[in-house]
Backbone as CSV, one residue per row, in Angstrom:
resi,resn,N_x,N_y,N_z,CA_x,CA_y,CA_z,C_x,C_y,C_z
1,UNK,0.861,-1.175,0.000,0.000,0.000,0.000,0.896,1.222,0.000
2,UNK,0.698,2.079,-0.406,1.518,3.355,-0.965,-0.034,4.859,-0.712
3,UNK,0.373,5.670,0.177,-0.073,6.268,-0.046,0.681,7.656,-1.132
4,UNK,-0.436,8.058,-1.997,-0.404,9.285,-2.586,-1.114,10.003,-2.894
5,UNK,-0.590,11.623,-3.657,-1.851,12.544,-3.504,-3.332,12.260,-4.597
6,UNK,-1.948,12.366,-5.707,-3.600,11.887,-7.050,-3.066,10.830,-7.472
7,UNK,-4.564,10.285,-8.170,-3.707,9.268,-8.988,-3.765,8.828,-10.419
8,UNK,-3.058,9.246,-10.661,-2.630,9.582,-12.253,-1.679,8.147,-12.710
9,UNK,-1.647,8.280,-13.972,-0.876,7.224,-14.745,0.265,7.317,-14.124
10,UNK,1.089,8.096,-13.968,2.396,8.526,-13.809,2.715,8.206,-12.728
11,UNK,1.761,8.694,-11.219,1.799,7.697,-10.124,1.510,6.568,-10.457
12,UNK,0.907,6.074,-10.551,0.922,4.079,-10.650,2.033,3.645,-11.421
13,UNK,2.880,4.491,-12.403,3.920,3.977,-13.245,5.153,4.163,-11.976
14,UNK,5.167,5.154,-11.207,6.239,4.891,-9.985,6.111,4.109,-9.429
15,UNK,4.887,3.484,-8.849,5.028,2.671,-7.973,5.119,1.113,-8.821
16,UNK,5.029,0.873,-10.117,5.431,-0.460,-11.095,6.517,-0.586,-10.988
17,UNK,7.344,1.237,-11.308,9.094,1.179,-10.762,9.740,0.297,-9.642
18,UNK,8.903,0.759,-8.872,9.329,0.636,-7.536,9.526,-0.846,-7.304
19,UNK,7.989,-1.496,-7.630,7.917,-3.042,-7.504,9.257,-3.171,-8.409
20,UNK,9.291,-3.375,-9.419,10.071,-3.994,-10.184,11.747,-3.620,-9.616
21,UNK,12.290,-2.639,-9.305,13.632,-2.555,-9.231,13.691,-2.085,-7.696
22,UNK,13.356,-2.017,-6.817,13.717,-1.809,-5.599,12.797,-3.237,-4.950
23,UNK,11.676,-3.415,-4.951,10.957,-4.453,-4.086,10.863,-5.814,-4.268
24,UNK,11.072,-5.768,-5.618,11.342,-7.420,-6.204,12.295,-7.629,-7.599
25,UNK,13.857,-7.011,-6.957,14.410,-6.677,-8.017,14.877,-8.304,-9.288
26,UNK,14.574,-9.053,-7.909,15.375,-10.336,-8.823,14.469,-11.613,-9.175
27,UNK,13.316,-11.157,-9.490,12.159,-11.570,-10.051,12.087,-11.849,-11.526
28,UNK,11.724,-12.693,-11.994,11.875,-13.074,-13.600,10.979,-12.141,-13.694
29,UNK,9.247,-12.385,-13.060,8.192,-11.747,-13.642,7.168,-11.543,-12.286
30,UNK,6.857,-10.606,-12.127,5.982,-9.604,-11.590,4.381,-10.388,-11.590
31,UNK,3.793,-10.909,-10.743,2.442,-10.865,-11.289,1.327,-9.640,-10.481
32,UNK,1.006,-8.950,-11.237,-0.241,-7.754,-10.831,-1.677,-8.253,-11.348
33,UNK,-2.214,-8.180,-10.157,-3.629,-8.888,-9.771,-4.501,-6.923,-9.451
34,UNK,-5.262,-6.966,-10.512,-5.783,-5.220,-10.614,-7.169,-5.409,-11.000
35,UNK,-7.842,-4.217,-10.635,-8.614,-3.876,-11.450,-8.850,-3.241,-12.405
36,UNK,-9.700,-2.937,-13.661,-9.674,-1.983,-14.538,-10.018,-0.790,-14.667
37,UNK,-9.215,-0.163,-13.843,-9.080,1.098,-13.657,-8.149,1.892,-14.929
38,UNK,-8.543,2.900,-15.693,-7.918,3.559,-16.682,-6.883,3.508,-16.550
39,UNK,-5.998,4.039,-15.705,-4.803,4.215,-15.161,-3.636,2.803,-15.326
40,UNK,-4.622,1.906,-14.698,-3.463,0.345,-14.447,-3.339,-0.131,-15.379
41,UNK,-2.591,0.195,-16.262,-2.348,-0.549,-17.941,-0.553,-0.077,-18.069
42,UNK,-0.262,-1.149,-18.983,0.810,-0.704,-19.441,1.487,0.668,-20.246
43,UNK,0.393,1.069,-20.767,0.055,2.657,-21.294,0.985,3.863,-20.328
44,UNK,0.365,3.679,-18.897,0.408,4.031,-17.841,1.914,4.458,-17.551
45,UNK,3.306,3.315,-18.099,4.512,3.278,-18.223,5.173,4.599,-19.189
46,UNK,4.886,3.811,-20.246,4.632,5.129,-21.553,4.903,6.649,-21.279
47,UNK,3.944,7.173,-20.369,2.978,8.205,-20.142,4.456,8.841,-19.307
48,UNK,5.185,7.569,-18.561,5.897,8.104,-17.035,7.486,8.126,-17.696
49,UNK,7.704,7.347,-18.308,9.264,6.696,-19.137,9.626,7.230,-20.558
50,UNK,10.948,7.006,-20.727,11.133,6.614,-22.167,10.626,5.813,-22.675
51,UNK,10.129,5.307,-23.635,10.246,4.330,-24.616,10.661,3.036,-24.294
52,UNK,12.354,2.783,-23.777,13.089,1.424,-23.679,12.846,1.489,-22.361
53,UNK,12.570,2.471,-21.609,12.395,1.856,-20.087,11.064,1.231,-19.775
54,UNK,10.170,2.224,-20.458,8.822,1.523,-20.378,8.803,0.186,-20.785
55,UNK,9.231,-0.394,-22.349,9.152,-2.161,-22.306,9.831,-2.299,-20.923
56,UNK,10.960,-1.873,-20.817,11.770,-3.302,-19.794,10.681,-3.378,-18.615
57,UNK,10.529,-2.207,-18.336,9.319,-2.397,-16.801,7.871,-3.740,-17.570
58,UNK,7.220,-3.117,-18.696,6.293,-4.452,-18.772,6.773,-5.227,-18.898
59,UNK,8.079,-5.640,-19.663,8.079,-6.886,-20.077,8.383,-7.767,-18.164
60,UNK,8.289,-7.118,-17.394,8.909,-7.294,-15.779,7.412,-8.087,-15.676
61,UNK,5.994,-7.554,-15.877,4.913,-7.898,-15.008,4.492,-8.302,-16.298
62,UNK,3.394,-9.655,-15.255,2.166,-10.535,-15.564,1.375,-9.580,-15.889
63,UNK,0.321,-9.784,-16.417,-0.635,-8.548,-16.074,-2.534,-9.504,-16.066
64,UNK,-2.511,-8.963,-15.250,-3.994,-9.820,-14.659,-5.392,-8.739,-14.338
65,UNK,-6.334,-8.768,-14.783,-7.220,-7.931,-14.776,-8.887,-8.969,-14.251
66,UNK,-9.225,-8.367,-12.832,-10.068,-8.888,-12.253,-11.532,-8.465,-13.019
67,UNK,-12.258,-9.606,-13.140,-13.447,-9.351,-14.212,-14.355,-8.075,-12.711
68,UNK,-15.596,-7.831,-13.438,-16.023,-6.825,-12.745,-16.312,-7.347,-11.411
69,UNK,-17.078,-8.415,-11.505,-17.949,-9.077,-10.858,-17.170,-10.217,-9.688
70,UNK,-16.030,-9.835,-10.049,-14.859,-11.389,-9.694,-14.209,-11.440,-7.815
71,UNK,-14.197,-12.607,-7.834,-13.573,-12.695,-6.305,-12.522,-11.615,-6.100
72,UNK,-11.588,-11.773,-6.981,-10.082,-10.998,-6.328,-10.174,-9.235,-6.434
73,UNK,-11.231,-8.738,-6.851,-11.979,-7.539,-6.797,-12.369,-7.300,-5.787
74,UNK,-13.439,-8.218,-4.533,-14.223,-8.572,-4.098,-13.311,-8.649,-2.702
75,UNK,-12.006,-9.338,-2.984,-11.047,-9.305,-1.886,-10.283,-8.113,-2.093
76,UNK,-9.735,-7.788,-2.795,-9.521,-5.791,-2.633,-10.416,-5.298,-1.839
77,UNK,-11.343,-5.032,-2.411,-12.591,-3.856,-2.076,-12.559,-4.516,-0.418
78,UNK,-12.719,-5.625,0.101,-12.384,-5.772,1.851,-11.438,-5.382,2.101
79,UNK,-10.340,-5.608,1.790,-9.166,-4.774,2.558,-9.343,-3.362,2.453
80,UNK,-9.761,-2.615,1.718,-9.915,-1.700,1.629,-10.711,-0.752,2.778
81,UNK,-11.706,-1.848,2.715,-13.005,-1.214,3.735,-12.580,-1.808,5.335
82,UNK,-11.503,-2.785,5.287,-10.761,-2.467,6.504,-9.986,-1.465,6.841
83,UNK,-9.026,-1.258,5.589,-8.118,-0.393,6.191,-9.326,1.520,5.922
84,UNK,-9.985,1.690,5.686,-10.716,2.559,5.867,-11.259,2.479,7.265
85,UNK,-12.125,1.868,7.987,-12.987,1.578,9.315,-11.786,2.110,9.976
86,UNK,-10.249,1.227,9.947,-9.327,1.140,10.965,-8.550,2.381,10.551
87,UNK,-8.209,2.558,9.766,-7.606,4.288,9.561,-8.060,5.481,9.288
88,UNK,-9.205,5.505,8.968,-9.607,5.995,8.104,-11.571,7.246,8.919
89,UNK,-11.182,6.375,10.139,-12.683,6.836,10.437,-12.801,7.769,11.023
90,UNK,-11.881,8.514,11.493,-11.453,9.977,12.142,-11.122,11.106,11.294
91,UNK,-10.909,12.076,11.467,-10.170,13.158,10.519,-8.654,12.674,10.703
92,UNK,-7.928,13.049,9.858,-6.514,12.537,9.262,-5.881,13.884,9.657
93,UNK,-4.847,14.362,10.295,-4.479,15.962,10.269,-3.427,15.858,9.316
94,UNK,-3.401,15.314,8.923,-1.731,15.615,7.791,-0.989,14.225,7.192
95,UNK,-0.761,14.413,6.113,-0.047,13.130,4.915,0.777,12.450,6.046
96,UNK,1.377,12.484,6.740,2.632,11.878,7.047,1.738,11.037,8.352
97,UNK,0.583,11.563,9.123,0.163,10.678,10.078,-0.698,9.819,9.147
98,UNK,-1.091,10.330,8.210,-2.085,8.858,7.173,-0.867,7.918,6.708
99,UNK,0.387,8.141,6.509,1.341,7.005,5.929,1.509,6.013,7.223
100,UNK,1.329,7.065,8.176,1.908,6.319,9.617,0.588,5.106,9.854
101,UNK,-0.320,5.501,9.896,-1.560,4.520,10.413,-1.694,3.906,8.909
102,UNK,-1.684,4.099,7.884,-1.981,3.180,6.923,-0.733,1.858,7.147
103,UNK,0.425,2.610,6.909,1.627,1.736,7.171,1.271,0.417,8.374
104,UNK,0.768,1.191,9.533,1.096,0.087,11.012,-0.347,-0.693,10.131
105,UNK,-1.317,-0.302,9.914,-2.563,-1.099,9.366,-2.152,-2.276,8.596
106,UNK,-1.066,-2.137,7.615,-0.571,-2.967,6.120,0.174,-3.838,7.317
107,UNK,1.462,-3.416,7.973,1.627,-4.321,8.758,1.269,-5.390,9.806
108,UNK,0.166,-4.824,10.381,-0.702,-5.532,11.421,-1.352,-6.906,10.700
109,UNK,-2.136,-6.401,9.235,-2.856,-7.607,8.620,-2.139,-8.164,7.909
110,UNK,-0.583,-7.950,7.756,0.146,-9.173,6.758,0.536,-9.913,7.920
111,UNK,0.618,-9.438,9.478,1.366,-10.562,10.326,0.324,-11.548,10.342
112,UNK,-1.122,-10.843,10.656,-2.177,-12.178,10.806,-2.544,-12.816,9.708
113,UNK,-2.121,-13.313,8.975,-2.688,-13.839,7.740,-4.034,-14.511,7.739
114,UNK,-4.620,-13.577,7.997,-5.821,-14.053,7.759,-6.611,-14.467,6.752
115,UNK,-7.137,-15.478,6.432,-8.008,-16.156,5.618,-9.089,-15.345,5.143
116,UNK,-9.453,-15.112,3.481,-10.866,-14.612,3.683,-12.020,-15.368,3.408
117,UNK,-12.954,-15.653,4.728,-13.900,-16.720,4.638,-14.972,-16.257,3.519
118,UNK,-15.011,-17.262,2.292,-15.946,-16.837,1.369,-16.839,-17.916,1.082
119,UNK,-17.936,-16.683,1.524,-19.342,-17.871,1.442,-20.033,-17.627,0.416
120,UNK,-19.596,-17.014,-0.420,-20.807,-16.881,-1.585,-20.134,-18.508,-2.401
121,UNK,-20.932,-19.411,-2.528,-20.501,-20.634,-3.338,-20.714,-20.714,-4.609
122,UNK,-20.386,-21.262,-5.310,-21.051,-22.071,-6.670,-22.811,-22.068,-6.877
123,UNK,-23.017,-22.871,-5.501,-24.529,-22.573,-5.957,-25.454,-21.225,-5.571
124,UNK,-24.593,-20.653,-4.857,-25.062,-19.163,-4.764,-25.016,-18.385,-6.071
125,UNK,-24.197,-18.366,-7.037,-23.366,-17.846,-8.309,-24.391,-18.563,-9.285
126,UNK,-24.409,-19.499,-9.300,-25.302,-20.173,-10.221,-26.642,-19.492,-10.115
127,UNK,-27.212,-19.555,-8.783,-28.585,-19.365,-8.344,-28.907,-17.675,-8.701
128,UNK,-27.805,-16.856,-8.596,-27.720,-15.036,-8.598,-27.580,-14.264,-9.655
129,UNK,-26.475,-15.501,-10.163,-25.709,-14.901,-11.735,-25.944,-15.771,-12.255
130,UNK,-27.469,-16.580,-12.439,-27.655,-17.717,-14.002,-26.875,-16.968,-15.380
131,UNK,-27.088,-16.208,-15.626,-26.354,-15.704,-16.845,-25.068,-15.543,-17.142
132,UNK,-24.435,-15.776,-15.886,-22.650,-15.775,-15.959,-22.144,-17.297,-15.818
133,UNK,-23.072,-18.074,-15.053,-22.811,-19.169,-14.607,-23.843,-20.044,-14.693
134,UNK,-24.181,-20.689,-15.980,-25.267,-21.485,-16.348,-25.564,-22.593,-15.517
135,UNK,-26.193,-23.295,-15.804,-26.622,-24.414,-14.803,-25.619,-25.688,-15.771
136,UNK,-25.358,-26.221,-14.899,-24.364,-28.120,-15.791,-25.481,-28.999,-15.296
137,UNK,-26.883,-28.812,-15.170,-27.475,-29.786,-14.887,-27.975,-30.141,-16.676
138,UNK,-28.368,-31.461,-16.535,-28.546,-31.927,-17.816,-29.942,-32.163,-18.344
């Protein structure tokens, strides 16, 4: 988690930097698990780089795009609305105490690895979203 002010192509292309040559420098390949947000595309590089720096950074990452409707969307958007409740539910007086409580927040929930219990099943999906997920009965 990274806090910043806006967020523009150019921010999200720093922080691809970042992954790639400071956080996981000796990585064949990167995998980014996103949503489709304008911004999170390889474009995004382009916009921030030269030309040859921009390939080398994609050719670094997977690139994975969560359908609208999809679990790993579904598990974002909770962390999110945790770290909002838990940081987020007071007034903030200034950037540097939001890095501070977002920061101890990111740390607190990677020590507990917590599981996310998901109960929406198959036959919930089937039963909600017939049209995404037909029936295999015969």
């Amino acid at each position: 988690v990274e806090v910043t002010d806006p967020h523009a192509a150019v921010d999200y292309a720093q922080i691809l930097k970042f992954l790639a040559d400071t956080r996981f420098p000796d990585a064949a390949k990167i995998t980014l698990v996103q949503d489709n947000l304008n911004t999170h595309s390889p474009a995004s590089l382009y916009k921030a780089f030269s030309p040859a720096e921009a390939r080398r950074l994609v050719e670094r990452f997977e690139w994975h795009y969560t359908p609208k409707h999809g679990s790993w969307l579904n598990m974002a958007e909770m962390e999110f609305s945790v770290l909002a409740r838990t940081c987020l539910s007071d007034r903030v007086p200034d950037e540097e105490t939001l890095r501070q409580r977002v920061n101890a927040n990111v740390c607190e929930r990677n020590a507990k690895h917590r599981p996310i219990n998901w109960r929406f099943t198959i036959r919930d999906a089937r039963s909600k979203l017939h049209r995404l997920y037909p029936s295999t009965d015969a």
